Amino acid sequence: MKNILVTGGAGFIGSNYINYVLNKRDDIFIVNLDKLTYAGNLENLKSIENNRNYTFVKGDIVNGELVDYLFRKYNIEYVVNFAAESHVDRSILGSEVFYQSNVIGTNVLLEAGKRFGIKKFLQVSTDEVYGSLGPEGLFTEENQIVPNSPYSSSKAAADLMALSFYHTHGMPVVITRYSNNYGPYQFPEKLIPLMIINILNDKKLPVYGDGLNVRDWIYVLDHNKAVDLVLENGKIGNVYNIGASQEMKNIEIVKLILNILGKDESLIEYVKDRPGHDRRYAIDSSKIQNELGWTPDYKFEQAIQDTVKWYVENKNWWERIISGDYQKYYANLYGNK
Ligand code: NAD
Ligand code: DAU
């Protein structure tokens, strides 16, 4: 039995990962440590909450005493650190919690991992640490780290810290840098669920700037598979870029979702650009493909349809989320549209 501390497992990607891996394997025990911020939702984990290889602990990765207690109690051998403040727009509104959770929190986990001699520490990171691309080229693992937003700078700091623990202490660290994920259980502040839900509610679709910024999309189920593979076979001290080579302009995504839902384009509204908005992300995944044999299983055309269908069929899930505090955040960022 492998004992894995998964942090942030009640969020979008973490919950997809836990659902995936517990359905696939019975040789692991997962301790899910999550603070349950606005983005954490235990409903995402309903189907596995009684699994005997799973336990949930509500708590903050910044809390060193709690982290030590969990390492000791569950004999933790592996860490997958998903826990983070993850939304760029929120980091522009206020950055402190980003540095607390993403930097200090990661440091607490690394220190505990070092002291308890863990077998592997997987730091879940992002292509945003590489900054922004022009019209040509792809991010490789060799690219410079030049983050542009408070969010991405906090993720870059965590990556550099994790690598320093490898170099200095020989700690078995691996880093995965993903492109933009989409799929079920994504918090509606992010582009794809926000657009789907606004269309379903006949609300305006706020497209930043000229709508021509490019993101490279990966279905979250393809992400899960890569996490598992890197945790098993990733070479320590290494960084792996992971994406599905699916570049899209934001406006193309919005029009595609309108089309899937059979709506016209009159809801589209170009709004003030995001400050410091990175123009283009596109990721070269050849290293993980060649070294670990990872390839994406899902085609964008089908997976985006499945994603839209999921939000249409799971109205209860997002209706609860977009009531309450989320309304205040939305009005603050977008005005009362
Ligand atoms: P999310 O915002 O949906 O979920 C984050 C989870 O972390 C939530 O459950 C939240 O409660 C928890 N959390 C936050 N701070 C915490 C703390 N201090 N202690 C314990 N738990 C805490 O995020 P996501 O989209 O699922 O992203 C997960 C990870 O993947 C993040 O590290 C993010 O930087 C990275 N990532 C995300 C994407 C993407 O497209 N969503 C792409 C690349 C990398
Ligand atoms: O690239 C990986 C990153 O992808 C992750 O590290 C982040 O955690 C994740 O949030 C995501 O960051 P982005 O900023 O790329 O994702 P977001 O969904 O916020 O925005 C995608 C694009 O859509 C971006 O160019 C901004 C634009 N956008 C976004 C929103 C929310 C709009 O035009 N309108 C919107 O209302």
XYZ file of C-alpha atoms and ligand atoms in Angstrom:
417
model
C 0.000 0.000 0.000
C 1.324 3.466 -0.941
C 0.326 6.258 1.388
C -0.197 9.475 -0.541
C -0.902 12.926 0.834
C -2.949 14.703 -1.823
C -3.382 18.390 -1.044
C -6.153 20.492 -2.570
C -8.038 17.326 -3.441
C -11.445 18.999 -3.156
C -10.694 21.414 -6.001
C -11.227 20.929 -9.720
C -8.161 18.933 -10.736
C -7.464 17.319 -7.347
C -10.966 15.865 -7.091
C -10.851 14.582 -10.664
C -7.519 12.942 -9.832
C -8.754 11.311 -6.615
C -11.921 10.009 -8.306
C -9.822 8.634 -11.154
C -7.064 7.008 -9.168
C -9.259 5.378 -6.504
C -11.403 3.829 -9.222
C -8.352 2.499 -10.967
C -6.077 1.312 -8.159
C -6.471 -0.447 -4.839
C -2.804 -0.329 -3.812
C -2.887 3.262 -2.579
C -4.235 5.089 0.459
C -5.077 8.761 -0.031
C -5.166 11.403 2.670
C -6.828 14.459 1.138
C -5.788 17.629 2.973
C -7.849 20.591 1.818
C -8.652 23.914 3.433
C -11.987 24.102 1.606
C -11.549 27.618 0.307
C -14.265 28.986 -2.002
C -12.841 26.583 -4.645
C -12.913 23.414 -2.532
C -16.081 21.335 -2.703
C -16.577 17.943 -1.092
C -19.513 17.270 -3.402
C -16.911 16.582 -6.090
C -15.834 13.528 -4.090
C -19.231 12.045 -3.228
C -18.678 8.845 -5.174
C -15.514 7.891 -3.257
C -16.094 9.457 0.171
C -16.658 6.041 1.782
C -13.826 4.297 -0.026
C -11.714 2.474 2.578
C -8.541 3.721 0.883
C -9.473 7.364 1.388
C -9.730 9.890 4.167
C -10.431 13.611 4.167
C -8.851 16.166 6.509
C -9.996 19.787 6.499
C -6.927 21.944 7.033
C -4.359 24.350 5.690
C -1.041 23.259 4.155
C 0.478 26.306 5.857
C -0.197 24.639 9.222
C 3.107 22.835 9.903
C 1.893 21.082 13.039
C -1.047 19.578 11.227
C 1.096 18.551 8.267
C 3.632 16.845 10.582
C 0.819 15.100 12.438
C -0.569 13.722 9.163
C 2.833 12.556 7.939
C 3.325 10.684 11.193
C -0.181 9.321 11.609
C -0.529 8.026 8.043
C 3.097 7.202 7.368
C 3.051 9.429 4.292
C 5.466 8.344 1.553
C 4.254 10.428 -1.393
C 2.923 13.969 -1.766
C 0.929 15.357 -4.690
C 0.599 19.072 -4.079
C -2.409 20.447 -5.930
C -3.353 22.883 -3.151
C -3.115 26.446 -4.379
C -4.960 29.610 -5.055
C -5.404 29.075 -8.774
C -7.178 32.027 -10.392
C -5.160 34.773 -12.102
C -7.921 37.411 -11.849
C -8.183 36.904 -8.097
C -4.404 37.286 -7.758
C -4.734 40.666 -9.458
C -7.454 41.731 -7.005
C -5.276 40.680 -4.031
C -2.149 38.557 -3.914
C -1.393 37.824 -0.253
C -3.239 34.536 0.039
C -1.495 33.386 -3.168
C 1.923 33.739 -1.564
C 0.669 32.238 1.696
C -0.808 29.099 0.200
C 1.271 28.635 -2.927
C 4.683 29.580 -1.547
C 4.649 29.236 2.246
C 2.310 26.234 2.043
C 4.595 24.451 -0.419
C 7.559 25.215 1.810
C 5.809 23.624 4.799
C 5.135 20.482 2.759
C 8.706 20.332 1.448
C 10.172 20.701 4.922
C 7.923 17.926 6.235
C 8.724 15.750 3.222
C 12.425 16.226 3.848
C 12.196 15.427 7.559
C 10.056 12.343 7.035
C 12.179 11.066 4.127
C 9.394 10.700 1.595
C 9.774 8.693 -1.614
C 8.414 11.288 -4.014
C 7.085 14.840 -3.935
C 5.066 15.870 -6.973
C 4.638 19.622 -7.276
C 1.728 20.404 -9.602
C 2.654 23.479 -11.571
C 1.661 25.443 -14.620
C 2.899 26.596 -18.017
C 2.223 30.145 -16.800
C 5.625 30.127 -15.058
C 7.183 30.468 -18.546
C 5.476 33.816 -19.155
C 3.971 34.598 -22.535
C 4.733 33.432 -26.091
C 4.601 35.377 -29.339
C 2.766 33.914 -32.333
C 5.354 31.165 -32.843
C 7.084 28.546 -30.710
C 6.268 26.290 -27.773
C 7.268 26.215 -24.108
C 9.816 23.498 -23.406
C 11.183 22.540 -19.998
C 14.302 24.549 -20.889
C 12.438 27.843 -21.213
C 13.280 30.594 -18.773
C 10.990 31.125 -15.800
C 9.506 34.600 -16.331
C 6.067 34.691 -14.702
C 3.887 37.740 -15.243
C 0.990 37.573 -12.770
C 1.038 37.379 -8.981
C -0.488 33.892 -9.386
C 2.192 32.638 -11.769
C 4.989 34.236 -9.765
C 3.794 32.331 -6.696
C 3.772 29.073 -8.668
C 7.243 29.834 -10.054
C 8.538 30.475 -6.543
C 7.156 27.120 -5.429
C 8.795 25.347 -8.383
C 12.177 26.908 -7.696
C 11.885 26.067 -4.032
C 11.018 22.437 -4.823
C 13.977 22.147 -7.220
C 16.277 23.668 -4.609
C 15.231 20.929 -2.164
C 16.254 18.381 -4.781
C 19.603 20.033 -5.462
C 20.469 20.790 -1.844
C 18.945 17.913 0.077
C 18.604 15.295 -2.653
C 14.881 15.299 -2.032
C 12.945 13.235 -4.617
C 11.003 16.065 -6.224
C 9.271 16.058 -9.614
C 7.366 18.945 -11.180
C 4.534 18.816 -13.690
C 3.708 21.945 -15.679
C 0.300 21.807 -17.268
C -1.507 23.883 -19.804
C -5.147 24.981 -19.289
C -7.375 22.198 -18.009
C -11.100 21.850 -18.684
C -13.738 19.327 -17.687
C -16.230 18.514 -14.914
C -16.080 20.217 -11.495
C -14.162 23.290 -12.664
C -15.026 26.346 -10.605
C -17.179 28.721 -12.714
C -14.713 31.627 -12.452
C -12.578 29.992 -15.187
C -13.203 30.707 -18.887
C -14.960 27.531 -20.061
C -17.413 26.924 -17.173
C -18.042 30.671 -16.833
C -19.073 30.893 -20.479
C -21.215 27.735 -20.358
C -23.069 28.892 -17.250
C -23.544 32.464 -18.479
C -25.010 31.139 -21.728
C -27.361 28.848 -19.809
C -28.421 31.876 -17.717
C -28.677 34.215 -20.728
C -25.986 36.472 -19.292
C -23.377 38.464 -21.195
C -20.134 36.665 -22.103
C -17.219 38.863 -20.989
C -14.342 38.397 -23.429
C -11.163 40.162 -22.322
C -9.414 42.515 -24.737
C -9.630 41.489 -28.393
C -10.413 37.846 -27.567
C -7.365 36.709 -29.522
C -5.276 35.465 -26.587
C -4.414 31.819 -27.061
C -4.558 29.005 -24.528
C -3.583 25.343 -25.030
C -6.332 23.085 -23.656
C -6.056 19.683 -21.980
C -8.968 17.574 -20.754
C -8.683 16.986 -17.019
C -8.917 13.191 -17.425
C -5.745 13.277 -19.520
C -4.132 15.285 -16.732
C -5.024 12.582 -14.164
C -3.269 9.920 -16.166
C -0.104 12.014 -16.360
C -0.054 12.629 -12.593
C -0.197 8.905 -11.960
C 2.555 8.215 -14.465
C 4.895 10.914 -13.161
C 4.331 9.805 -9.584
C 5.280 6.253 -10.572
C 8.030 6.779 -13.112
C 8.989 10.468 -13.294
C 12.740 11.018 -12.863
C 13.507 12.906 -9.710
C 14.747 16.463 -10.117
C 12.906 16.648 -13.455
C 10.234 18.930 -14.832
C 7.589 17.554 -17.233
C 5.482 19.795 -19.469
C 2.027 18.395 -20.150
C -0.481 19.587 -22.718
C -2.599 18.183 -25.519
C -1.456 20.498 -28.369
C -4.873 22.085 -28.586
C -4.349 25.787 -29.080
C -7.469 27.942 -29.299
C -8.135 31.658 -29.307
C -10.479 32.627 -26.475
C -13.095 33.969 -28.859
C -13.060 30.673 -30.789
C -13.801 28.785 -27.564
C -16.676 31.128 -26.718
C -18.193 30.792 -30.193
C -17.773 27.015 -30.088
C -19.640 26.767 -26.774
C -22.404 29.033 -28.121
C -22.645 26.739 -31.100
C -22.811 23.563 -28.981
C -25.622 25.122 -26.935
C -27.418 26.335 -30.065
C -27.212 30.036 -29.168
C -26.279 33.005 -31.353
C -23.371 35.375 -30.732
C -25.333 38.363 -29.426
C -24.354 37.573 -25.806
C -20.645 38.187 -26.523
C -19.336 41.360 -24.947
C -15.740 42.533 -25.296
C -14.634 43.976 -21.937
C -11.544 45.677 -20.527
C -8.482 43.450 -20.843
C -6.979 41.570 -17.896
C -3.973 43.610 -16.642
C -0.714 41.950 -17.722
C -2.693 39.452 -19.819
C -0.351 36.796 -21.255
C -0.905 36.597 -24.993
C -0.269 32.983 -25.828
C 0.526 29.699 -24.094
C 1.441 26.559 -26.022
C 3.270 23.630 -24.578
C 5.701 21.067 -25.951
C 4.955 17.721 -24.244
C 7.487 15.639 -26.125
C 9.571 14.933 -23.009
C 6.786 13.143 -21.104
C 5.649 11.462 -24.305
C 9.127 10.121 -25.116
C 10.316 9.334 -21.584
C 7.143 8.111 -19.902
C 4.943 7.129 -22.851
C 2.145 9.572 -21.957
C -0.243 10.615 -24.705
C -3.612 12.336 -24.405
C -6.588 9.992 -24.928
C -9.289 12.604 -25.420
C -9.956 14.620 -28.566
C -10.878 18.240 -27.920
C -13.941 18.166 -30.239
C -15.546 15.371 -28.190
C -14.272 16.369 -24.737
C -15.583 19.942 -25.021
C -19.018 18.551 -25.971
C -18.872 16.196 -22.971
C -17.852 19.091 -20.731
C -20.732 21.293 -21.873
C -23.094 18.334 -21.381
C -21.775 17.815 -17.843
C -22.581 21.411 -16.845
C -26.015 21.181 -18.478
C -26.745 17.992 -16.531
C -25.241 19.159 -13.228
C -27.051 22.420 -12.714
C -27.451 21.718 -8.982
C -23.687 21.527 -8.578
C -22.993 24.973 -10.035
C -26.178 26.717 -8.908
C -25.103 26.283 -5.310
C -21.659 27.649 -6.147
C -22.736 30.760 -8.013
C -25.017 31.881 -5.217
C -23.572 33.653 -2.155
C -20.005 34.951 -2.122
C -19.371 34.236 -5.764
C -21.955 36.897 -6.681
C -19.898 39.526 -4.849
C -16.700 38.460 -6.589
C -18.471 38.527 -9.973
C -19.959 41.988 -9.442
C -16.577 43.292 -8.301
C -14.723 41.993 -11.367
C -17.340 42.277 -14.102
C -19.896 44.787 -12.791
C -23.575 43.881 -12.470
C -24.176 42.415 -15.928
P -8.860 24.912 -7.664
O -8.814 26.345 -7.320
O -10.058 24.365 -8.342
O -8.632 24.037 -6.354
C -7.645 24.337 -5.405
C -7.918 23.502 -4.163
O -6.876 23.772 -3.216
C -9.238 23.833 -3.461
O -9.896 22.646 -3.085
C -8.814 24.623 -2.241
O -9.711 24.497 -1.138
C -7.455 24.017 -1.935
N -6.560 24.914 -1.202
C -6.224 26.197 -1.546
N -5.378 26.694 -0.621
C -5.154 25.722 0.297
C -4.359 25.627 1.470
N -3.638 26.668 1.906
N -4.357 24.467 2.152
C -5.104 23.413 1.748
N -5.879 23.443 0.644
C -5.905 24.584 -0.067
O -7.542 24.658 -8.533
P -7.288 23.648 -9.743
O -7.673 24.304 -11.001
O -7.839 22.321 -9.391
O -5.691 23.595 -9.716
C -5.004 22.627 -8.930
C -3.517 22.822 -9.093
O -3.159 22.694 -10.473
C -3.021 24.196 -8.666
O -1.773 24.033 -8.040
C -2.862 24.970 -9.966
O -1.856 25.957 -9.855
C -2.440 23.851 -10.894
N -2.785 24.034 -12.326
C -4.074 24.289 -12.687
C -4.382 24.381 -14.048
C -5.798 24.651 -14.523
O -5.991 24.830 -15.719
N -6.805 24.661 -13.663
C -3.368 24.214 -15.009
C -2.066 23.996 -14.569
C -1.783 23.877 -13.223
O -2.178 27.713 -18.190
C -2.498 27.087 -16.982
C -3.336 28.012 -16.135
O -4.620 28.057 -16.748
C -3.440 27.560 -14.681
O -2.182 27.630 -14.084
C -4.432 28.429 -13.907
O -4.618 27.905 -12.608
C -5.759 28.416 -14.638
O -6.662 29.285 -13.986
C -5.579 28.853 -16.092
O -5.200 30.254 -16.185
P -5.797 31.232 -17.297
O -5.679 32.611 -16.830
O -5.246 30.895 -18.633
O -7.332 30.702 -17.284
P -8.736 31.487 -17.278
O -9.793 30.447 -17.437
O -8.849 32.452 -16.166
O -8.658 32.336 -18.623
C -8.438 31.716 -19.895
C -8.366 32.813 -20.931
O -9.666 33.416 -21.069
C -7.440 33.951 -20.561
O -6.791 34.424 -21.753
C -8.356 35.039 -20.024
C -9.630 34.819 -20.799
N -10.889 35.150 -20.082
C -11.090 34.615 -18.856
C -12.223 34.884 -18.133
C -12.439 34.304 -16.752
C -11.834 35.976 -20.667
O -11.667 36.457 -21.805
N -12.970 36.248 -19.956
C -13.204 35.754 -18.708
O -14.255 36.088 -18.107
